[in-house]
Coordinates of N, CA, C and O in Angstrom, one line a residue:
M1 N -1.3 -9.7 -9.2 CA -0.2 -9.0 -8.6 C -0.8 -7.9 -7.7 O -1.8 -7.2 -8.0
Y2 N -0.1 -7.6 -6.6 CA -0.6 -6.6 -5.6 C 0.4 -5.5 -5.3 O 1.7 -5.8 -5.3
V3 N -0.1 -4.4 -5.0 CA 0.7 -3.3 -4.5 C 0.2 -2.9 -3.1 O -1.0 -2.6 -3.0
L4 N 1.0 -2.9 -2.1 CA 0.6 -2.8 -0.7 C 0.7 -1.4 -0.2 O 1.7 -0.7 -0.4
D5 N -0.4 -0.9 0.5 CA -0.5 0.4 1.1 C 0.3 0.3 2.5 O 0.5 -0.7 3.1
T6 N 0.6 1.5 2.9 CA 1.4 1.6 4.2 C 0.6 1.0 5.3 O 1.2 0.3 6.2
N7 N -0.7 1.1 5.4 CA -1.4 0.6 6.5 C -1.4 -1.0 6.6 O -1.7 -1.5 7.7
V8 N -1.1 -1.6 5.5 CA -1.0 -3.1 5.5 C 0.1 -3.5 6.4 O 0.0 -4.4 7.2
F9 N 1.2 -2.7 6.4 CA 2.4 -3.0 7.2 C 2.2 -2.6 8.7 O 2.4 -3.3 9.6
I10 N 1.7 -1.3 8.8 CA 1.6 -0.7 10.2 C 0.6 -1.5 11.0 O 0.8 -1.8 12.2
D11 N -0.6 -1.7 10.4 CA -1.7 -2.4 11.2 C -1.2 -3.8 11.6 O -1.5 -4.2 12.7
A12 N -0.6 -4.5 10.7 CA -0.1 -5.9 11.0 C 0.9 -5.8 12.2 O 0.8 -6.6 13.1
A13 N 1.9 -4.9 12.0 CA 3.0 -4.9 13.0 C 2.5 -4.4 14.4 O 3.0 -4.9 15.4
N14 N 1.5 -3.6 14.4 CA 1.0 -3.0 15.7 C -0.1 -3.8 16.3 O -0.5 -3.6 17.5
A15 N -0.7 -4.8 15.6 CA -1.8 -5.5 16.1 C -1.7 -7.0 16.0 O -1.0 -7.7 16.7
Y16 N -2.3 -7.6 15.0 CA -2.5 -9.0 14.9 C -1.3 -9.8 14.3 O -1.3 -11.0 14.5
Y17 N -0.3 -9.2 13.7 CA 0.9 -9.9 13.2 C 2.2 -9.3 13.7 O 3.1 -9.0 13.0
A18 N 2.2 -9.0 15.0 CA 3.4 -8.4 15.6 C 4.6 -9.3 15.3 O 4.4 -10.6 15.2
F19 N 5.7 -8.8 15.2 CA 6.9 -9.5 14.7 C 7.2 -10.7 15.7 O 7.7 -11.7 15.2
D20 N 7.1 -10.5 17.0 CA 7.4 -11.5 17.9 C 6.3 -12.6 18.0 O 6.6 -13.7 18.5
L21 N 5.1 -12.3 17.5 CA 4.0 -13.3 17.6 C 3.8 -14.1 16.3 O 3.4 -15.2 16.3
A22 N 4.0 -13.4 15.2 CA 3.7 -14.0 13.9 C 4.8 -13.7 12.8 O 4.6 -13.1 11.8
P23 N 6.0 -14.2 13.1 CA 7.1 -14.0 12.1 C 6.8 -14.6 10.7 O 7.3 -14.2 9.7
G24 N 5.9 -15.7 10.7 CA 5.5 -16.3 9.5 C 4.8 -15.3 8.5 O 5.0 -15.5 7.3
Y25 N 4.1 -14.4 9.1 CA 3.4 -13.4 8.2 C 4.4 -12.6 7.5 O 4.3 -12.4 6.3
W26 N 5.5 -12.1 8.1 CA 6.5 -11.3 7.5 C 7.3 -12.1 6.5 O 7.7 -11.6 5.5
E27 N 7.6 -13.4 6.8 CA 8.3 -14.2 5.9 C 7.4 -14.4 4.6 O 7.9 -14.5 3.5
F28 N 6.1 -14.6 4.8 CA 5.2 -14.8 3.7 C 5.2 -13.5 2.8 O 5.2 -13.6 1.6
L29 N 5.2 -12.3 3.4 CA 5.2 -11.1 2.6 C 6.5 -11.1 1.7 O 6.5 -10.8 0.6
V30 N 7.6 -11.5 2.3 CA 8.9 -11.5 1.6 C 8.8 -12.5 0.5 O 9.3 -12.2 -0.7
Q31 N 8.2 -13.6 0.7 CA 8.0 -14.6 -0.4 C 7.1 -14.1 -1.5 O 7.4 -14.3 -2.7
L32 N 6.1 -13.3 -1.1 CA 5.3 -12.7 -2.2 C 6.1 -11.7 -3.0 O 6.0 -11.6 -4.2
F33 N 6.9 -10.9 -2.3 CA 7.8 -10.0 -3.0 C 8.8 -10.7 -3.9 O 8.9 -10.3 -5.0
D34 N 9.4 -11.7 -3.3 CA 10.5 -12.4 -4.1 C 9.9 -13.1 -5.3 O 10.6 -13.2 -6.3
S35 N 8.7 -13.5 -5.2 CA 8.0 -14.2 -6.4 C 7.3 -13.2 -7.3 O 6.7 -13.7 -8.3
H36 N 7.5 -12.0 -7.0 CA 6.9 -10.9 -7.9 C 5.4 -10.9 -7.9 O 4.8 -10.5 -8.9
H37 N 4.8 -11.4 -6.8 CA 3.3 -11.4 -6.7 C 2.9 -10.1 -6.0 O 1.7 -9.8 -5.9
A38 N 3.8 -9.4 -5.3 CA 3.5 -8.2 -4.6 C 4.7 -7.3 -4.6 O 5.8 -7.8 -4.7
V39 N 4.4 -6.0 -4.4 CA 5.4 -5.0 -4.2 C 4.8 -4.0 -3.3 O 3.6 -4.0 -3.1
S40 N 5.6 -3.1 -2.9 CA 5.2 -1.8 -2.4 C 6.0 -0.8 -3.1 O 6.9 -1.1 -3.9
I41 N 5.8 0.5 -2.8 CA 6.5 1.5 -3.6 C 7.3 2.4 -2.6 O 7.1 2.5 -1.4
E42 N 8.2 3.1 -3.3 CA 9.1 4.0 -2.5 C 8.4 5.0 -1.6 O 8.9 5.2 -0.4
P43 N 7.3 5.6 -2.0 CA 6.6 6.5 -1.0 C 6.1 5.8 0.2 O 6.1 6.4 1.3
V44 N 5.8 4.5 0.1 CA 5.4 3.8 1.3 C 6.6 3.5 2.2 O 6.5 3.7 3.4
Y45 N 7.7 3.2 1.5 CA 8.9 3.0 2.3 C 9.3 4.3 3.1 O 9.6 4.2 4.2
D46 N 9.1 5.4 2.4 CA 9.4 6.7 3.0 C 8.5 6.9 4.3 O 9.0 7.4 5.3
E47 N 7.3 6.5 4.2 CA 6.4 6.7 5.3 C 6.8 5.8 6.5 O 6.8 6.2 7.6
L48 N 7.2 4.5 6.1 CA 7.6 3.6 7.2 C 9.0 4.1 7.8 O 9.2 3.9 9.0
D49 N 9.8 4.6 6.9 CA 11.1 5.1 7.4 C 11.1 6.3 8.3 O 12.1 6.6 9.0
S50 N 9.9 6.9 8.3 CA 9.8 8.1 9.2 C 9.6 7.8 10.7 O 9.5 8.6 11.5
A51 N 9.4 6.5 11.0 CA 9.2 6.0 12.3 C 10.4 6.2 13.2 O 11.5 6.4 12.6
S52 N 10.3 6.0 14.4 CA 11.5 6.1 15.3 C 12.5 5.0 15.0 O 12.1 3.9 14.5
D53 N 13.7 5.2 15.3 CA 14.8 4.2 15.0 C 14.6 2.9 15.7 O 15.2 1.9 15.2
D54 N 13.9 2.8 16.8 CA 13.7 1.6 17.5 C 12.5 0.8 17.0 O 12.2 -0.2 17.6
D55 N 11.8 1.3 16.0 CA 10.6 0.6 15.5 C 11.0 -0.6 14.7 O 11.7 -0.5 13.7
P56 N 10.5 -1.8 15.1 CA 10.8 -3.0 14.4 C 10.3 -3.0 12.9 O 10.9 -3.6 12.1
L57 N 9.2 -2.3 12.7 CA 8.7 -2.3 11.3 C 9.7 -1.5 10.4 O 9.9 -1.8 9.3
K58 N 10.2 -0.4 11.0 CA 11.2 0.4 10.2 C 12.4 -0.5 9.9 O 12.9 -0.5 8.8
A59 N 12.9 -1.2 10.9 CA 14.0 -2.1 10.7 C 13.7 -3.2 9.6 O 14.5 -3.5 8.7
W60 N 12.5 -3.8 9.6 CA 12.1 -4.8 8.6 C 12.1 -4.1 7.3 O 12.5 -4.7 6.3
A61 N 11.5 -2.9 7.2 CA 11.4 -2.2 5.9 C 12.9 -2.0 5.3 O 13.1 -2.2 4.1
K62 N 13.8 -1.6 6.2 CA 15.1 -1.4 5.7 C 15.8 -2.6 5.2 O 16.5 -2.6 4.2
R63 N 15.5 -3.8 5.9 CA 16.1 -5.0 5.4 C 15.5 -5.5 4.1 O 16.1 -6.3 3.4
N64 N 14.3 -5.0 3.8 CA 13.6 -5.4 2.6 C 13.4 -4.2 1.6 O 12.5 -4.2 0.8
R65 N 14.3 -3.3 1.7 CA 14.2 -2.0 0.9 C 14.0 -2.3 -0.6 O 13.3 -1.6 -1.3
Q66 N 14.6 -3.4 -1.1 CA 14.6 -3.7 -2.5 C 13.1 -4.0 -3.0 O 12.8 -3.9 -4.2
H67 N 12.2 -4.3 -2.1 CA 10.8 -4.6 -2.4 C 9.9 -3.4 -2.5 O 8.7 -3.5 -2.8
F68 N 10.5 -2.3 -2.2 CA 9.7 -1.0 -2.3 C 10.2 -0.3 -3.5 O 11.3 0.4 -3.5
V69 N 9.6 -0.5 -4.6 CA 10.1 -0.2 -5.9 C 10.0 1.3 -6.2 O 9.1 2.0 -5.7
D70 N 10.9 1.8 -7.0 CA 10.9 3.2 -7.5 C 9.8 3.4 -8.5 O 9.3 2.4 -9.1
L71 N 9.3 4.6 -8.6 CA 8.3 4.9 -9.6 C 9.0 5.1 -10.9 O 10.0 5.8 -11.0
D72 N 8.3 4.6 -12.0 CA 8.9 4.7 -13.3 C 8.1 5.7 -14.2 O 7.0 6.1 -13.7
P73 N 8.6 6.0 -15.4 CA 7.8 6.9 -16.2 C 6.4 6.5 -16.5 O 5.5 7.3 -16.6
H74 N 6.1 5.2 -16.6 CA 4.8 4.7 -16.8 C 3.9 5.1 -15.7 O 2.7 5.5 -15.8
V75 N 4.4 5.0 -14.4 CA 3.6 5.3 -13.2 C 3.4 6.8 -13.2 O 2.3 7.3 -13.0
F76 N 4.4 7.6 -13.5 CA 4.3 9.0 -13.6 C 3.2 9.4 -14.6 O 2.4 10.4 -14.4
G77 N 3.1 8.7 -15.7 CA 2.1 9.0 -16.7 C 0.7 8.7 -16.2 O -0.3 9.3 -16.7
C78 N 0.5 7.7 -15.3 CA -0.8 7.4 -14.7 C -1.1 8.2 -13.5 O -2.3 8.2 -13.1
Y79 N -0.2 9.0 -13.0 CA -0.5 9.8 -11.8 C -1.5 10.9 -12.2 O -2.4 11.2 -11.4
Q80 N -1.3 11.5 -13.3 CA -2.2 12.6 -13.6 C -3.7 12.2 -13.8 O -4.5 12.9 -13.3
P81 N -4.0 11.1 -14.4 CA -5.4 10.7 -14.4 C -5.9 10.4 -13.0 O -7.1 10.7 -12.8
V82 N -5.1 10.0 -12.1 CA -5.6 9.8 -10.7 C -5.9 11.1 -10.1 O -7.0 11.3 -9.5
M83 N -5.0 12.1 -10.3 CA -5.2 13.4 -9.7 C -6.4 14.1 -10.4 O -7.1 14.9 -9.8
D84 N -6.5 13.9 -11.7 CA -7.6 14.5 -12.5 C -9.0 14.0 -11.9 O -9.9 14.7 -11.7
W85 N -9.0 12.7 -11.6 CA -10.2 12.1 -11.1 C -10.5 12.8 -9.7 O -11.6 13.2 -9.5
A86 N -9.5 12.9 -8.9 CA -9.7 13.5 -7.5 C -10.2 14.9 -7.7 O -11.1 15.3 -7.0
G87 N -9.6 15.7 -8.6 CA -10.0 17.1 -8.8 C -11.4 17.2 -9.3 O -12.1 18.3 -9.1
A88 N -11.9 16.2 -10.0 CA -13.3 16.3 -10.6 C -14.4 15.9 -9.6 O -15.6 16.0 -10.0
Q89 N -14.0 15.4 -8.4 CA -15.0 15.0 -7.4 C -15.3 16.2 -6.5 O -14.8 17.3 -6.8
N90 N -16.1 16.0 -5.5 CA -16.5 17.1 -4.6 C -15.6 17.1 -3.3 O -16.1 17.5 -2.3
Y91 N -14.3 16.8 -3.5 CA -13.4 16.8 -2.3 C -13.0 18.2 -2.0 O -12.9 19.0 -3.0
T92 N -12.7 18.5 -0.8 CA -12.1 19.8 -0.4 C -10.7 19.9 -1.0 O -10.0 18.9 -1.3
A93 N -10.2 21.1 -1.1 CA -8.9 21.4 -1.6 C -7.9 20.7 -0.6 O -6.9 20.1 -1.1
S94 N -8.1 20.7 0.7 CA -7.2 20.1 1.6 C -7.2 18.6 1.5 O -6.1 18.0 1.6
A95 N -8.3 18.0 1.2 CA -8.4 16.6 0.9 C -7.6 16.2 -0.3 O -6.8 15.2 -0.3
I96 N -7.7 17.0 -1.3 CA -6.9 16.7 -2.6 C -5.4 16.9 -2.3 O -4.6 16.1 -2.7
N97 N -5.0 17.9 -1.5 CA -3.6 18.2 -1.2 C -3.1 17.0 -0.4 O -2.0 16.6 -0.6
Q98 N -3.9 16.6 0.6 CA -3.4 15.4 1.4 C -3.2 14.2 0.6 O -2.2 13.5 0.7
F99 N -4.1 13.9 -0.3 CA -4.0 12.7 -1.2 C -2.8 12.9 -2.1 O -2.1 11.9 -2.3
R100 N -2.5 14.0 -2.5 CA -1.3 14.3 -3.4 C 0.0 14.1 -2.6 O 1.0 13.7 -3.1
N101 N 0.0 14.5 -1.3 CA 1.2 14.5 -0.5 C 1.5 13.3 0.3 O 2.5 13.2 1.0
V102 N 0.7 12.2 0.2 CA 1.0 11.0 0.9 C 1.1 9.9 -0.2 O 0.9 10.1 -1.4
A103 N 1.4 8.7 0.2 CA 1.7 7.6 -0.8 C 0.4 7.2 -1.5 O 0.5 6.6 -2.6
D104 N -0.8 7.5 -1.0 CA -2.0 6.9 -1.5 C -2.2 7.2 -3.0 O -2.5 6.2 -3.8
S105 N -2.0 8.4 -3.5 CA -2.2 8.7 -4.9 C -1.2 7.9 -5.8 O -1.5 7.4 -6.9
W106 N 0.0 7.7 -5.3 CA 1.0 7.0 -6.0 C 0.8 5.5 -6.0 O 1.0 4.8 -7.0
I107 N 0.2 5.0 -5.0 CA -0.2 3.6 -4.9 C -1.2 3.3 -6.0 O -1.1 2.3 -6.8
V108 N -2.2 4.2 -6.1 CA -3.3 4.0 -7.1 C -2.7 4.1 -8.5 O -3.0 3.3 -9.4
A109 N -1.8 5.1 -8.7 CA -1.1 5.3 -10.0 C -0.3 4.1 -10.4 O -0.3 3.7 -11.6
Y110 N 0.4 3.5 -9.4 CA 1.2 2.3 -9.7 C 0.3 1.2 -10.1 O 0.6 0.5 -11.1
A111 N -0.8 1.0 -9.4 CA -1.7 -0.1 -9.8 C -2.3 0.1 -11.2 O -2.4 -0.8 -12.0
L112 N -2.6 1.3 -11.4 CA -3.2 1.7 -12.8 C -2.2 1.4 -13.9 O -2.5 0.8 -14.9
A113 N -1.0 1.8 -13.6 CA 0.1 1.7 -14.7 C 0.4 0.2 -14.9 O 0.8 -0.2 -16.1
N114 N 0.3 -0.6 -13.9 CA 0.7 -2.0 -14.1 C -0.4 -3.0 -14.1 O -0.2 -4.2 -14.1
N115 N -1.7 -2.5 -14.0 CA -2.9 -3.4 -13.9 C -2.8 -4.4 -12.7 O -3.0 -5.6 -12.9
W116 N -2.4 -3.8 -11.6 CA -2.3 -4.6 -10.3 C -3.4 -4.2 -9.4 O -4.1 -3.3 -9.6
V117 N -3.5 -5.0 -8.3 CA -4.6 -4.8 -7.3 C -4.0 -4.0 -6.2 O -2.9 -4.4 -5.7
V118 N -4.6 -3.0 -5.7 CA -4.2 -2.3 -4.5 C -4.7 -3.0 -3.3 O -5.9 -3.4 -3.2
V119 N -3.8 -3.2 -2.3 CA -4.2 -3.8 -1.0 C -4.1 -2.8 0.1 O -3.1 -2.2 0.3
T120 N -5.2 -2.6 0.7 CA -5.3 -1.6 1.8 C -6.4 -2.0 2.8 O -7.3 -2.8 2.5
H121 N -6.2 -1.5 4.0 CA -7.3 -1.6 5.0 C -8.4 -0.6 4.9 O -9.4 -0.7 5.6
E122 N -8.1 0.5 4.1 CA -9.1 1.5 4.0 C -10.4 1.0 3.5 O -10.5 0.1 2.6
K123 N -11.5 1.6 3.9 CA -12.8 1.3 3.5 C -13.4 2.5 2.6 O -13.1 3.6 2.9
S124 N -14.1 2.2 1.6 CA -14.7 3.2 0.8 C -15.6 4.1 1.6 O -16.3 3.7 2.6
A125 N -15.5 5.4 1.3 CA -16.4 6.4 1.9 C -16.7 7.4 0.8 O -16.2 8.6 0.8
P126 N -17.6 7.0 -0.2 CA -17.8 7.9 -1.3 C -18.4 9.2 -1.0 O -18.4 10.2 -1.8
K127 N -19.1 9.4 0.1 CA -19.7 10.6 0.5 C -18.8 11.6 1.2 O -19.1 12.7 1.5
S128 N -17.6 11.1 1.6 CA -16.6 11.9 2.3 C -16.2 13.1 1.4 O -15.9 12.9 0.2
K129 N -16.0 14.2 2.0 CA -15.5 15.4 1.2 C -14.1 15.8 1.8 O -13.4 16.5 1.1
N130 N -13.8 15.3 3.0 CA -12.6 15.8 3.6 C -11.4 14.8 3.5 O -10.3 15.1 4.0
R131 N -11.6 13.6 3.0 CA -10.5 12.7 2.8 C -10.8 11.7 1.7 O -11.9 11.2 1.6
I132 N -9.9 11.6 0.8 CA -10.0 10.7 -0.3 C -9.5 9.3 0.1 O -8.4 9.1 0.5
K133 N -10.4 8.4 0.1 CA -10.1 7.0 0.5 C -9.6 6.2 -0.8 O -10.1 6.4 -1.9
I134 N -8.6 5.4 -0.6 CA -8.0 4.6 -1.7 C -9.0 3.8 -2.4 O -9.0 3.8 -3.7
P135 N -9.9 3.1 -1.8 CA -10.9 2.3 -2.6 C -11.7 3.2 -3.5 O -12.1 2.7 -4.6
D136 N -12.0 4.4 -3.1 CA -12.8 5.3 -3.9 C -12.0 5.8 -5.1 O -12.5 5.8 -6.3
A137 N -10.7 6.1 -4.9 CA -9.9 6.5 -6.0 C -9.7 5.3 -7.0 O -9.7 5.5 -8.2
C138 N -9.5 4.1 -6.4 CA -9.3 3.0 -7.3 C -10.6 2.8 -8.2 O -10.5 2.6 -9.4
A139 N -11.7 2.8 -7.6 CA -13.0 2.7 -8.3 C -13.1 3.8 -9.4 O -13.5 3.5 -10.5
G140 N -12.7 5.0 -9.0 CA -12.8 6.1 -10.0 C -11.9 6.0 -11.2 O -12.3 6.5 -12.3
V141 N -10.8 5.2 -11.1 CA -9.9 5.1 -12.3 C -9.9 3.7 -12.8 O -9.0 3.3 -13.6
G142 N -10.7 2.8 -12.2 CA -10.8 1.4 -12.8 C -9.8 0.5 -12.3 O -9.4 -0.5 -13.0
V143 N -9.3 0.6 -11.0 CA -8.3 -0.2 -10.4 C -9.0 -1.1 -9.4 O -9.9 -0.6 -8.6
T144 N -8.7 -2.4 -9.3 CA -9.2 -3.3 -8.3 C -8.6 -3.0 -7.0 O -7.4 -2.8 -6.9
C145 N -9.3 -3.1 -5.9 CA -8.9 -2.9 -4.5 C -9.3 -4.1 -3.7 O -10.4 -4.6 -3.9
A146 N -8.4 -4.5 -2.8 CA -8.7 -5.7 -1.9 C -8.2 -5.4 -0.5 O -7.3 -4.6 -0.3
S147 N -8.7 -6.1 0.4 CA -8.2 -6.1 1.8 C -7.0 -7.0 1.9 O -6.8 -7.9 1.1
P148 N -6.1 -6.8 2.9 CA -5.0 -7.7 3.1 C -5.5 -9.1 3.3 O -4.8 -10.0 2.8
F149 N -6.6 -9.3 3.9 CA -7.1 -10.7 4.2 C -7.5 -11.3 2.9 O -7.3 -12.5 2.7
E150 N -8.1 -10.6 2.0 CA -8.4 -11.1 0.7 C -7.2 -11.6 -0.1 O -7.1 -12.6 -0.7
M151 N -6.1 -10.7 0.0 CA -4.9 -11.1 -0.7 C -4.3 -12.3 0.0 O -3.8 -13.2 -0.8
L152 N -4.2 -12.4 1.3 CA -3.7 -13.5 2.0 C -4.4 -14.8 1.6 O -3.8 -15.9 1.4
R153 N -5.7 -14.8 1.6 CA -6.5 -15.9 1.2 C -6.2 -16.3 -0.3 O -6.1 -17.5 -0.6
S154 N -6.2 -15.4 -1.1 CA -6.0 -15.6 -2.5 C -4.6 -16.2 -2.8 O -4.4 -17.1 -3.6
E155 N -3.6 -15.8 -2.0 CA -2.3 -16.3 -2.1 C -2.0 -17.5 -1.2 O -0.9 -18.0 -1.1
S156 N -3.0 -18.0 -0.6 CA -3.0 -19.3 0.2 C -2.0 -19.2 1.4 O -1.3 -20.1 1.7
M157 N -2.0 -18.1 2.1 CA -1.2 -18.0 3.3 C -1.8 -18.8 4.4 O -3.0 -18.6 4.6
C158 N -1.0 -19.5 5.1 CA -1.5 -20.3 6.3 C -0.5 -20.2 7.3 O 0.6 -20.6 7.2
L159 N -0.9 -19.6 8.5 CA 0.0 -19.4 9.6 C -0.2 -20.7 10.5 O -1.3 -21.0 10.9
V160 N 0.9 -21.3 10.8 CA 0.9 -22.4 11.8 C 1.4 -21.9 13.1 O 2.5 -21.3 13.2
L161 N 0.5 -21.9 14.1 CA 0.9 -21.5 15.4 C 1.4 -22.6 16.3 O 1.1 -23.7 16.2

């Protein structure tokens, strides 16, 4: 099971899976959501919803709002270990605050709470002090992290052009 980061949606919509070029990608994501093989979370929805009203990704997210799940008490319980890990590293205070104030920390907490895989385009940067990368946070708390392409291969997505 997968929990998807904001950049999975944004990068796809703005680059290689634009809505007008690859509608099958977006249909496949909905199939993953409907089959309970993937979700995203409310804080990711909030980030997507902050786009301009004419953004097709914002419209898609609104149509699929039910797949951006609310955080439950179990996730809230796993949030503190994620933030404890972040605080125990050599990150700057601003890096920790940024991690706390965006969806990233909640994505990791959701995956930890549910034993799911985080899907993100972010790359590990363990020597970074100014930004906490999702793969590093995942590794720090024992959560598996994968790229969107690894998820799509694992779930046997095949786009027919």
